[in-house]
Amino acid sequence: MSHQTPATHRPLTTALAEAAAMAGHAPSVHNTQPWRWRVLPDALELRVARDRQLAATDPEGELLTLSCGAALHHARLALAAEGWTATVHRMPDPADPDLLARLTDPQPIGADPDAMRMVQCMQVRHTDRRPVSGEPIADDTLSAIASAAGREGARLEILDRDQVLQLAASASHAATVEAEDSQLREELDYWTSRAGGMGLTPEVLPEQPPQTTVPGRDFGRPGTLPVGPGHDQAASYGLLYGEEDEPVSWLRAGEALSAAWLTATRLGVSAVPLSGVVEVPATRQTLRQVLAGLGYPYLVLRLGIADPAHAGPPHTPRLPREQVVDTSAVDGGA
Ligand SMILES: Cc1cc2nc3c(=O)[nH]c(=O)nc-3n(C[C@H](O)[C@H](O)[C@H](O)COP(=O)(O)O)c2cc1C
């Protein structure tokens, strides 16, 4: 099939491979990057990399699928920035549940300037686990972040003061439960001592627990990131949730996470996901009660205006492109 290429004159397969590589900037639980892309002559496939699933922390694969959803949203934006639109088929083959998405029927429609801005945000977005500044986030900024999630098929509820206190108690309980579980500790230990572009490096982990209303994850070892004396009293906490609790909704939730986080980045808001509370069944149940029947919790996000005195922490490393993007079906055409 021949395709007219957009203004950049890049062949389609190059655009597909570049979009898949750009999706490598997506956030993922413990920086596992549990995705694998396959470039086809006129399609792009996203598969789970099962060998990077957190077997103890995430046996159902929810956080893995959320992470892949974030990568899918990144790839969609990168394609749009290059001037392409494609049809997204989520979980297209019931007999092959590891095939999470297939992007087909790419059409040149001209580069989308909004997507181009979001691609820039992908390259600067990062998880900053230090306390945020004392400046609260404006209501319209929070609404814009929540709407971005809403447009991708999940909801982001910004929690009120009482709900944040409930969340704080749950996060603290989840941390205690996880610290007592030797399998979880081993898994965390593994992902905080990796080389080769995956896992969490000491530079991105706080050198001591930051003072926060809701405790962040205890990574079991101090990092080298200085945290300073601030407290994040001005932070907001959002709960990402949806009406279903099944793989395709987790995938959509990951797309919503990406949309919300990139929008936050564009608006100068920093974010940290907190997944301990959804990993532990009892605290996950408490979050369901916080939602009062509205739906199923997927992830908590702490949002705040980054402290201007802080330089951004170093970026968490990524796997080399060849390990996540398979271009063998297009023979060097990519
Ligand atoms: C589903 C999911 C769950 C996460 N859970 C946590 C968490 O509980 N605590 C935390 O500090 N970071 C968490 N993160 C952030 C990842 O550790 C981070 O995205 C990854 O290390 C890559 O770094 P970057 O976001 O700076 O690019 C989570 C990310 C995702 C996508």
mmCIF file of C-alpha atoms and ligand atoms in Angstrom:
data_model
loop_
_atom_site.group_PDB
_atom_site.id
_atom_site.type_symbol
_atom_site.label_atom_id
_atom_site.label_comp_id
_atom_site.label_asym_id
_atom_site.label_seq_id
_atom_site.Cartn_x
_atom_site.Cartn_y
_atom_site.Cartn_z
ATOM 1 C CA MET A 1 0.000 0.000 0.000
ATOM 2 C CA SER A 2 1.433 3.418 -0.799
ATOM 3 C CA HIS A 3 1.001 6.289 1.580
ATOM 4 C CA GLN A 4 1.412 9.960 0.960
ATOM 5 C CA THR A 5 3.824 11.113 3.612
ATOM 6 C CA PRO A 6 3.205 14.318 5.550
ATOM 7 C CA ALA A 7 5.331 17.421 5.218
ATOM 8 C CA THR A 8 8.304 15.881 6.980
ATOM 9 C CA HIS A 9 8.602 13.354 4.082
ATOM 10 C CA ARG A 10 9.473 10.623 6.506
ATOM 11 C CA PRO A 11 8.391 7.189 5.341
ATOM 12 C CA LEU A 12 5.493 5.775 7.342
ATOM 13 C CA THR A 13 7.545 2.951 8.849
ATOM 14 C CA THR A 14 10.074 5.492 10.141
ATOM 15 C CA ALA A 15 7.278 7.503 11.740
ATOM 16 C CA LEU A 16 5.906 4.317 13.360
ATOM 17 C CA ALA A 17 9.318 3.288 14.674
ATOM 18 C CA GLU A 18 10.014 6.821 15.948
ATOM 19 C CA ALA A 19 6.648 6.926 17.713
ATOM 20 C CA ALA A 20 7.403 3.596 19.393
ATOM 21 C CA ALA A 21 10.840 4.843 20.457
ATOM 22 C CA MET A 22 9.375 8.119 21.740
ATOM 23 C CA ALA A 23 6.899 6.088 23.834
ATOM 24 C CA GLY A 24 9.938 4.888 25.764
ATOM 25 C CA HIS A 25 9.730 8.172 27.697
ATOM 26 C CA ALA A 26 6.499 6.988 29.322
ATOM 27 C CA PRO A 27 6.390 6.438 33.082
ATOM 28 C CA SER A 28 6.167 2.851 34.313
ATOM 29 C CA VAL A 29 5.926 1.163 37.676
ATOM 30 C CA HIS A 30 9.475 0.811 39.121
ATOM 31 C CA ASN A 31 10.671 1.898 35.666
ATOM 32 C CA THR A 32 10.077 -1.645 34.382
ATOM 33 C CA GLN A 33 9.151 -0.380 30.872
ATOM 34 C CA PRO A 34 7.053 -3.524 30.380
ATOM 35 C CA TRP A 35 6.325 -2.950 26.703
ATOM 36 C CA ARG A 36 7.515 -4.217 23.351
ATOM 37 C CA TRP A 37 6.620 -2.620 20.029
ATOM 38 C CA ARG A 38 6.545 -4.275 16.632
ATOM 39 C CA VAL A 39 6.663 -2.114 13.532
ATOM 40 C CA LEU A 40 4.783 -3.557 10.547
ATOM 41 C CA PRO A 41 4.607 -2.042 7.043
ATOM 42 C CA ASP A 42 1.421 -0.159 7.877
ATOM 43 C CA ALA A 43 0.688 -0.893 11.530
ATOM 44 C CA LEU A 44 2.236 -0.766 14.982
ATOM 45 C CA GLU A 45 1.671 -3.392 17.667
ATOM 46 C CA LEU A 46 2.089 -3.007 21.421
ATOM 47 C CA ARG A 47 2.753 -6.122 23.478
ATOM 48 C CA VAL A 48 3.369 -6.808 27.131
ATOM 49 C CA ALA A 49 6.941 -7.698 28.076
ATOM 50 C CA ARG A 50 5.985 -10.367 30.639
ATOM 51 C CA ASP A 51 9.567 -10.793 31.768
ATOM 52 C CA ARG A 52 9.370 -7.293 33.247
ATOM 53 C CA GLN A 53 6.104 -7.818 35.127
ATOM 54 C CA LEU A 54 6.272 -7.403 38.930
ATOM 55 C CA ALA A 55 5.137 -10.912 39.816
ATOM 56 C CA ALA A 56 4.770 -10.260 43.566
ATOM 57 C CA THR A 57 3.668 -6.610 43.590
ATOM 58 C CA ASP A 58 1.404 -6.766 40.552
ATOM 59 C CA PRO A 59 0.300 -10.385 39.965
ATOM 60 C CA GLU A 60 -2.797 -9.375 37.976
ATOM 61 C CA GLY A 61 -0.762 -7.089 35.730
ATOM 62 C CA GLU A 62 -2.780 -3.984 36.466
ATOM 63 C CA LEU A 63 0.201 -1.667 36.992
ATOM 64 C CA LEU A 64 1.915 -3.296 34.026
ATOM 65 C CA THR A 65 -1.111 -2.573 31.818
ATOM 66 C CA LEU A 66 -1.397 0.985 33.170
ATOM 67 C CA SER A 67 2.265 1.537 32.299
ATOM 68 C CA CYS A 68 1.713 0.165 28.784
ATOM 69 C CA GLY A 69 -1.339 2.426 28.423
ATOM 70 C CA ALA A 70 0.855 5.424 29.200
ATOM 71 C CA ALA A 71 3.270 4.259 26.494
ATOM 72 C CA LEU A 72 0.369 3.826 24.044
ATOM 73 C CA HIS A 73 -0.775 7.401 24.644
ATOM 74 C CA HIS A 74 2.798 8.641 24.161
ATOM 75 C CA ALA A 75 3.021 6.766 20.830
ATOM 76 C CA ARG A 76 -0.335 8.154 19.656
ATOM 77 C CA LEU A 77 0.825 11.698 20.403
ATOM 78 C CA ALA A 78 4.194 11.158 18.754
ATOM 79 C CA LEU A 79 2.458 9.909 15.601
ATOM 80 C CA ALA A 80 0.092 12.898 15.631
ATOM 81 C CA ALA A 81 3.045 15.257 16.052
ATOM 82 C CA GLU A 82 4.576 13.690 12.945
ATOM 83 C CA GLY A 83 1.357 14.252 11.018
ATOM 84 C CA TRP A 84 -0.258 10.821 11.215
ATOM 85 C CA THR A 85 -3.504 9.578 12.633
ATOM 86 C CA ALA A 86 -4.212 5.885 13.153
ATOM 87 C CA THR A 87 -7.080 3.722 14.347
ATOM 88 C CA VAL A 88 -6.368 2.236 17.767
ATOM 89 C CA HIS A 89 -7.650 -1.277 18.472
ATOM 90 C CA ARG A 90 -7.291 -2.052 22.171
ATOM 91 C CA MET A 91 -6.966 -5.728 23.142
ATOM 92 C CA PRO A 92 -7.785 -6.687 19.535
ATOM 93 C CA ASP A 93 -7.371 -10.470 19.922
ATOM 94 C CA PRO A 94 -9.093 -12.274 22.822
ATOM 95 C CA ALA A 95 -6.913 -15.319 22.104
ATOM 96 C CA ASP A 96 -3.753 -13.223 22.530
ATOM 97 C CA PRO A 97 -4.195 -11.096 25.682
ATOM 98 C CA ASP A 98 -0.552 -9.960 25.626
ATOM 99 C CA LEU A 99 -1.267 -8.014 22.445
ATOM 100 C CA LEU A 100 -2.493 -4.815 24.086
ATOM 101 C CA ALA A 101 -3.037 -2.626 21.062
ATOM 102 C CA ARG A 102 -2.721 -2.447 17.326
ATOM 103 C CA LEU A 103 -2.560 0.901 15.541
ATOM 104 C CA THR A 104 -3.789 0.489 11.992
ATOM 105 C CA ASP A 105 -4.826 2.405 8.907
ATOM 106 C CA PRO A 106 -2.381 5.280 9.345
ATOM 107 C CA GLN A 107 -3.441 8.382 7.430
ATOM 108 C CA PRO A 108 -1.444 11.551 6.847
ATOM 109 C CA ILE A 109 -3.381 14.519 8.217
ATOM 110 C CA GLY A 110 -0.691 17.123 8.875
ATOM 111 C CA ALA A 111 1.293 17.712 12.023
ATOM 112 C CA ASP A 112 -0.802 18.567 15.086
ATOM 113 C CA PRO A 113 0.760 21.526 16.971
ATOM 114 C CA ASP A 114 -0.825 20.490 20.298
ATOM 115 C CA ALA A 115 0.658 17.025 19.939
ATOM 116 C CA MET A 116 4.033 18.609 19.090
ATOM 117 C CA ARG A 117 3.909 20.521 22.385
ATOM 118 C CA MET A 118 2.978 17.364 24.260
ATOM 119 C CA VAL A 119 5.925 15.526 22.675
ATOM 120 C CA GLN A 120 8.190 18.230 24.122
ATOM 121 C CA CYS A 121 6.530 17.629 27.513
ATOM 122 C CA MET A 122 7.278 13.875 27.213
ATOM 123 C CA GLN A 123 10.961 14.690 27.098
ATOM 124 C CA VAL A 124 10.961 16.810 30.253
ATOM 125 C CA ARG A 125 8.308 15.012 32.343
ATOM 126 C CA HIS A 126 9.720 13.095 35.255
ATOM 127 C CA THR A 127 8.768 11.762 38.680
ATOM 128 C CA ASP A 128 9.933 14.189 41.354
ATOM 129 C CA ARG A 129 9.596 12.600 44.799
ATOM 130 C CA ARG A 130 10.740 15.675 46.773
ATOM 131 C CA PRO A 131 8.252 17.882 48.631
ATOM 132 C CA VAL A 132 6.568 20.457 46.428
ATOM 133 C CA SER A 133 6.496 24.223 47.086
ATOM 134 C CA GLY A 134 4.029 25.949 49.414
ATOM 135 C CA GLU A 135 2.111 27.355 46.444
ATOM 136 C CA PRO A 136 -1.254 25.661 45.892
ATOM 137 C CA ILE A 137 -2.317 24.639 42.391
ATOM 138 C CA ALA A 138 -4.960 26.941 40.870
ATOM 139 C CA ASP A 139 -8.409 25.372 40.507
ATOM 140 C CA ASP A 140 -8.522 25.838 36.741
ATOM 141 C CA THR A 141 -5.141 24.109 36.423
ATOM 142 C CA LEU A 142 -6.443 21.133 38.424
ATOM 143 C CA SER A 143 -9.569 21.075 36.246
ATOM 144 C CA ALA A 144 -7.467 21.056 33.077
ATOM 145 C CA ILE A 145 -5.436 18.099 34.379
ATOM 146 C CA ALA A 146 -8.564 16.179 35.395
ATOM 147 C CA SER A 147 -10.273 16.935 32.057
ATOM 148 C CA ALA A 148 -7.250 15.604 30.159
ATOM 149 C CA ALA A 149 -7.690 12.288 32.011
ATOM 150 C CA GLY A 150 -11.439 12.364 31.396
ATOM 151 C CA ARG A 151 -10.972 12.670 27.642
ATOM 152 C CA GLU A 152 -9.007 9.389 27.667
ATOM 153 C CA GLY A 153 -11.706 7.334 29.333
ATOM 154 C CA ALA A 154 -10.804 7.406 33.033
ATOM 155 C CA ARG A 155 -11.553 9.972 35.732
ATOM 156 C CA LEU A 156 -9.290 11.885 38.051
ATOM 157 C CA GLU A 157 -11.025 12.860 41.280
ATOM 158 C CA ILE A 158 -9.224 15.602 43.195
ATOM 159 C CA LEU A 159 -9.569 14.609 46.848
ATOM 160 C CA ASP A 160 -10.878 16.939 49.541
ATOM 161 C CA ARG A 161 -9.141 17.399 52.896
ATOM 162 C CA ASP A 162 -10.954 14.524 54.649
ATOM 163 C CA GLN A 163 -10.331 12.174 51.738
ATOM 164 C CA VAL A 164 -6.622 13.096 51.775
ATOM 165 C CA LEU A 165 -6.450 12.189 55.464
ATOM 166 C CA GLN A 166 -8.105 8.837 54.709
ATOM 167 C CA LEU A 167 -5.623 8.351 51.901
ATOM 168 C CA ALA A 168 -2.699 9.204 54.210
ATOM 169 C CA ALA A 169 -3.812 6.574 56.733
ATOM 170 C CA SER A 170 -4.249 3.994 53.951
ATOM 171 C CA ALA A 171 -0.862 4.758 52.375
ATOM 172 C CA SER A 172 0.812 4.386 55.745
ATOM 173 C CA HIS A 173 -0.954 1.055 56.353
ATOM 174 C CA ALA A 174 -0.038 -0.170 52.842
ATOM 175 C CA ALA A 175 3.612 0.736 53.467
ATOM 176 C CA THR A 176 3.632 -1.312 56.688
ATOM 177 C CA VAL A 177 2.024 -4.316 54.993
ATOM 178 C CA GLU A 178 4.475 -4.149 52.068
ATOM 179 C CA ALA A 179 7.520 -3.736 54.331
ATOM 180 C CA GLU A 180 6.581 -6.983 56.106
ATOM 181 C CA ASP A 181 6.328 -8.976 52.882
ATOM 182 C CA SER A 182 9.670 -10.508 51.981
ATOM 183 C CA GLN A 183 8.716 -11.218 48.341
ATOM 184 C CA LEU A 184 7.734 -7.602 47.789
ATOM 185 C CA ARG A 185 10.949 -6.442 49.453
ATOM 186 C CA GLU A 186 13.012 -8.711 47.214
ATOM 187 C CA GLU A 187 11.245 -7.426 44.129
ATOM 188 C CA LEU A 188 11.833 -3.813 45.152
ATOM 189 C CA ASP A 189 15.447 -4.624 45.901
ATOM 190 C CA TYR A 190 15.831 -6.098 42.411
ATOM 191 C CA TRP A 191 14.332 -3.050 40.664
ATOM 192 C CA THR A 192 16.362 -0.576 42.737
ATOM 193 C CA SER A 193 19.659 -2.250 41.887
ATOM 194 C CA ARG A 194 19.421 -2.699 38.104
ATOM 195 C CA ALA A 195 21.859 -1.417 35.515
ATOM 196 C CA GLY A 196 21.346 -1.328 31.760
ATOM 197 C CA GLY A 197 18.593 1.256 31.551
ATOM 198 C CA MET A 198 15.806 -0.115 33.713
ATOM 199 C CA GLY A 199 14.721 0.187 37.327
ATOM 200 C CA LEU A 200 15.293 3.030 39.740
ATOM 201 C CA THR A 201 18.752 4.532 40.158
ATOM 202 C CA PRO A 202 19.970 6.135 43.435
ATOM 203 C CA GLU A 203 19.929 9.618 41.847
ATOM 204 C CA VAL A 204 16.121 9.654 41.595
ATOM 205 C CA LEU A 205 15.403 8.275 45.062
ATOM 206 C CA PRO A 206 15.285 10.612 48.089
ATOM 207 C CA GLU A 207 18.260 10.444 50.450
ATOM 208 C CA GLN A 208 15.780 10.538 53.353
ATOM 209 C CA PRO A 209 11.974 10.245 53.493
ATOM 210 C CA PRO A 210 10.524 13.621 52.449
ATOM 211 C CA GLN A 211 7.918 15.237 54.726
ATOM 212 C CA THR A 212 4.642 14.633 52.981
ATOM 213 C CA THR A 213 0.995 14.490 54.081
ATOM 214 C CA VAL A 214 0.590 11.131 52.348
ATOM 215 C CA PRO A 215 3.678 8.940 52.750
ATOM 216 C CA GLY A 216 5.470 8.157 49.500
ATOM 217 C CA ARG A 217 6.752 4.683 48.719
ATOM 218 C CA ASP A 218 9.468 3.378 51.001
ATOM 219 C CA PHE A 219 12.004 2.079 48.487
ATOM 220 C CA GLY A 220 13.843 0.179 51.216
ATOM 221 C CA ARG A 221 17.107 2.006 50.608
ATOM 222 C CA PRO A 222 18.116 5.658 50.635
ATOM 223 C CA GLY A 223 18.960 7.292 47.339
ATOM 224 C CA THR A 224 21.180 10.286 46.743
ATOM 225 C CA LEU A 225 18.521 12.871 45.835
ATOM 226 C CA PRO A 226 18.634 15.711 48.416
ATOM 227 C CA VAL A 227 15.117 16.485 49.646
ATOM 228 C CA GLY A 228 15.477 19.610 51.801
ATOM 229 C CA PRO A 229 13.257 20.577 54.724
ATOM 230 C CA GLY A 230 10.006 21.461 52.845
ATOM 231 C CA HIS A 231 6.625 19.891 53.509
ATOM 232 C CA ASP A 232 4.091 19.379 50.748
ATOM 233 C CA GLN A 233 1.104 20.866 52.588
ATOM 234 C CA ALA A 234 0.068 22.654 49.399
ATOM 235 C CA ALA A 235 0.032 19.454 47.317
ATOM 236 C CA SER A 236 -3.210 18.105 45.846
ATOM 237 C CA TYR A 237 -3.979 14.431 45.596
ATOM 238 C CA GLY A 238 -5.929 12.912 42.740
ATOM 239 C CA LEU A 239 -7.424 9.448 42.485
ATOM 240 C CA LEU A 240 -7.533 7.969 39.006
ATOM 241 C CA TYR A 241 -10.511 5.640 38.686
ATOM 242 C CA GLY A 242 -13.004 4.175 36.259
ATOM 243 C CA GLU A 243 -16.177 2.168 36.013
ATOM 244 C CA GLU A 244 -14.599 -1.197 35.207
ATOM 245 C CA ASP A 245 -11.797 -3.225 36.733
ATOM 246 C CA GLU A 246 -10.476 -5.197 33.792
ATOM 247 C CA PRO A 247 -7.435 -5.080 31.487
ATOM 248 C CA VAL A 248 -8.895 -2.825 28.823
ATOM 249 C CA SER A 249 -9.918 -0.273 31.452
ATOM 250 C CA TRP A 250 -6.407 -0.417 32.966
ATOM 251 C CA LEU A 251 -5.001 0.271 29.507
ATOM 252 C CA ARG A 252 -7.315 3.285 29.095
ATOM 253 C CA ALA A 253 -6.378 4.399 32.604
ATOM 254 C CA GLY A 254 -2.719 4.398 31.558
ATOM 255 C CA GLU A 255 -3.581 6.560 28.553
ATOM 256 C CA ALA A 256 -5.457 8.889 30.917
ATOM 257 C CA LEU A 257 -2.485 8.946 33.297
ATOM 258 C CA SER A 258 -0.213 9.993 30.439
ATOM 259 C CA ALA A 259 -2.656 12.686 29.273
ATOM 260 C CA ALA A 260 -3.076 14.088 32.787
ATOM 261 C CA TRP A 261 0.651 14.010 33.574
ATOM 262 C CA LEU A 262 1.747 15.605 30.300
ATOM 263 C CA THR A 263 -0.905 18.304 30.767
ATOM 264 C CA ALA A 264 0.401 18.854 34.299
ATOM 265 C CA THR A 265 3.953 19.148 32.937
ATOM 266 C CA ARG A 266 2.790 21.704 30.370
ATOM 267 C CA LEU A 267 1.143 23.728 33.158
ATOM 268 C CA GLY A 268 4.192 23.602 35.462
ATOM 269 C CA VAL A 269 2.767 21.002 37.846
ATOM 270 C CA SER A 270 4.898 18.092 39.020
ATOM 271 C CA ALA A 271 3.439 14.664 39.755
ATOM 272 C CA VAL A 272 4.245 11.472 41.628
ATOM 273 C CA PRO A 273 2.121 8.345 41.252
ATOM 274 C CA LEU A 274 1.496 6.408 44.467
ATOM 275 C CA SER A 275 0.538 2.827 43.777
ATOM 276 C CA GLY A 276 1.206 1.129 47.157
ATOM 277 C CA VAL A 277 -2.386 1.841 48.221
ATOM 278 C CA VAL A 278 -3.797 0.022 45.200
ATOM 279 C CA GLU A 279 -1.341 -2.889 45.481
ATOM 280 C CA VAL A 280 -2.545 -3.924 48.960
ATOM 281 C CA PRO A 281 -6.082 -5.399 48.796
ATOM 282 C CA ALA A 282 -7.268 -3.899 52.104
ATOM 283 C CA THR A 283 -6.248 -0.341 51.271
ATOM 284 C CA ARG A 284 -7.533 -0.706 47.736
ATOM 285 C CA GLN A 285 -10.882 -1.506 49.307
ATOM 286 C CA THR A 286 -10.639 1.668 51.429
ATOM 287 C CA LEU A 287 -10.085 3.667 48.253
ATOM 288 C CA ARG A 288 -13.234 2.128 46.819
ATOM 289 C CA GLN A 289 -15.066 3.469 49.845
ATOM 290 C CA VAL A 290 -13.474 6.892 49.316
ATOM 291 C CA LEU A 291 -14.993 6.771 45.832
ATOM 292 C CA ALA A 292 -18.357 5.992 47.421
ATOM 293 C CA GLY A 293 -19.518 3.672 44.660
ATOM 294 C CA LEU A 294 -18.310 5.864 41.782
ATOM 295 C CA GLY A 295 -15.939 3.220 40.477
ATOM 296 C CA TYR A 296 -12.698 1.261 40.850
ATOM 297 C CA PRO A 297 -9.435 2.935 41.943
ATOM 298 C CA TYR A 298 -6.422 2.590 39.613
ATOM 299 C CA LEU A 299 -3.745 4.911 40.951
ATOM 300 C CA VAL A 300 -3.146 7.896 43.229
ATOM 301 C CA LEU A 301 -1.319 10.963 41.917
ATOM 302 C CA ARG A 302 0.282 13.604 44.079
ATOM 303 C CA LEU A 303 0.292 16.957 42.259
ATOM 304 C CA GLY A 304 2.119 20.129 43.224
ATOM 305 C CA ILE A 305 4.032 23.144 42.022
ATOM 306 C CA ALA A 306 7.678 22.104 42.065
ATOM 307 C CA ASP A 307 9.843 23.990 44.522
ATOM 308 C CA PRO A 308 11.632 26.660 42.427
ATOM 309 C CA ALA A 309 14.756 26.145 44.556
ATOM 310 C CA HIS A 310 15.049 22.584 43.219
ATOM 311 C CA ALA A 311 16.758 21.763 39.979
ATOM 312 C CA GLY A 312 14.950 18.867 38.251
ATOM 313 C CA PRO A 313 16.243 15.463 39.402
ATOM 314 C CA PRO A 314 18.176 13.488 36.813
ATOM 315 C CA HIS A 315 16.061 11.488 34.402
ATOM 316 C CA THR A 316 15.480 7.829 35.187
ATOM 317 C CA PRO A 317 17.359 5.759 32.592
ATOM 318 C CA ARG A 318 15.619 3.925 29.746
ATOM 319 C CA LEU A 319 16.259 0.659 27.927
ATOM 320 C CA PRO A 320 18.036 0.953 24.583
ATOM 321 C CA ARG A 321 15.591 1.350 21.726
ATOM 322 C CA GLU A 322 16.555 -2.003 20.095
ATOM 323 C CA GLN A 323 15.295 -3.812 23.191
ATOM 324 C CA VAL A 324 11.804 -2.348 22.976
ATOM 325 C CA VAL A 325 11.191 -1.640 19.287
ATOM 326 C CA ASP A 326 11.270 -4.554 16.826
ATOM 327 C CA THR A 327 11.647 -3.340 13.259
ATOM 328 C CA SER A 328 12.607 -6.709 11.753
ATOM 329 C CA ALA A 329 9.350 -6.914 9.757
ATOM 330 C CA VAL A 330 10.188 -3.758 7.830
ATOM 331 C CA ASP A 331 13.744 -4.672 6.912
ATOM 332 C CA GLY A 332 15.731 -1.586 7.698
ATOM 333 C CA GLY A 333 12.953 0.473 6.143
ATOM 334 C CA ALA A 334 12.553 2.080 9.553
HETATM 335 C C1 LIG B 1 1.564 2.546 37.271
HETATM 336 C C2 LIG B 1 2.684 3.329 37.932
HETATM 337 C C3 LIG B 1 2.875 3.223 39.305
HETATM 338 C C4 LIG B 1 3.891 3.956 39.938
HETATM 339 N N1 LIG B 1 4.024 3.893 41.311
HETATM 340 C C5 LIG B 1 4.931 4.693 41.931
HETATM 341 C C6 LIG B 1 5.006 4.737 43.366
HETATM 342 O O1 LIG B 1 4.230 4.069 44.072
HETATM 343 N N2 LIG B 1 5.930 5.554 43.933
HETATM 344 C C7 LIG B 1 6.793 6.325 43.184
HETATM 345 O O2 LIG B 1 7.604 7.038 43.767
HETATM 346 N N3 LIG B 1 6.751 6.288 41.822
HETATM 347 C C8 LIG B 1 5.836 5.505 41.194
HETATM 348 N N4 LIG B 1 5.762 5.500 39.821
HETATM 349 C C9 LIG B 1 6.706 6.315 39.024
HETATM 350 C C10 LIG B 1 7.768 5.436 38.361
HETATM 351 O O3 LIG B 1 8.682 4.962 39.319
HETATM 352 C C11 LIG B 1 8.458 6.270 37.268
HETATM 353 O O4 LIG B 1 7.513 6.596 36.282
HETATM 354 C C12 LIG B 1 9.605 5.518 36.602
HETATM 355 O O5 LIG B 1 10.620 5.263 37.534
HETATM 356 C C13 LIG B 1 10.188 6.303 35.427
HETATM 357 O O6 LIG B 1 10.669 7.551 35.863
HETATM 358 P P1 LIG B 1 10.117 8.919 35.293
HETATM 359 O O7 LIG B 1 8.642 8.988 35.609
HETATM 360 O O8 LIG B 1 10.901 9.985 36.039
HETATM 361 O O9 LIG B 1 10.369 8.953 33.827
HETATM 362 C C14 LIG B 1 4.755 4.775 39.170
HETATM 363 C C15 LIG B 1 4.553 4.858 37.771
HETATM 364 C C16 LIG B 1 3.518 4.160 37.168
HETATM 365 C C17 LIG B 1 3.298 4.320 35.685
#
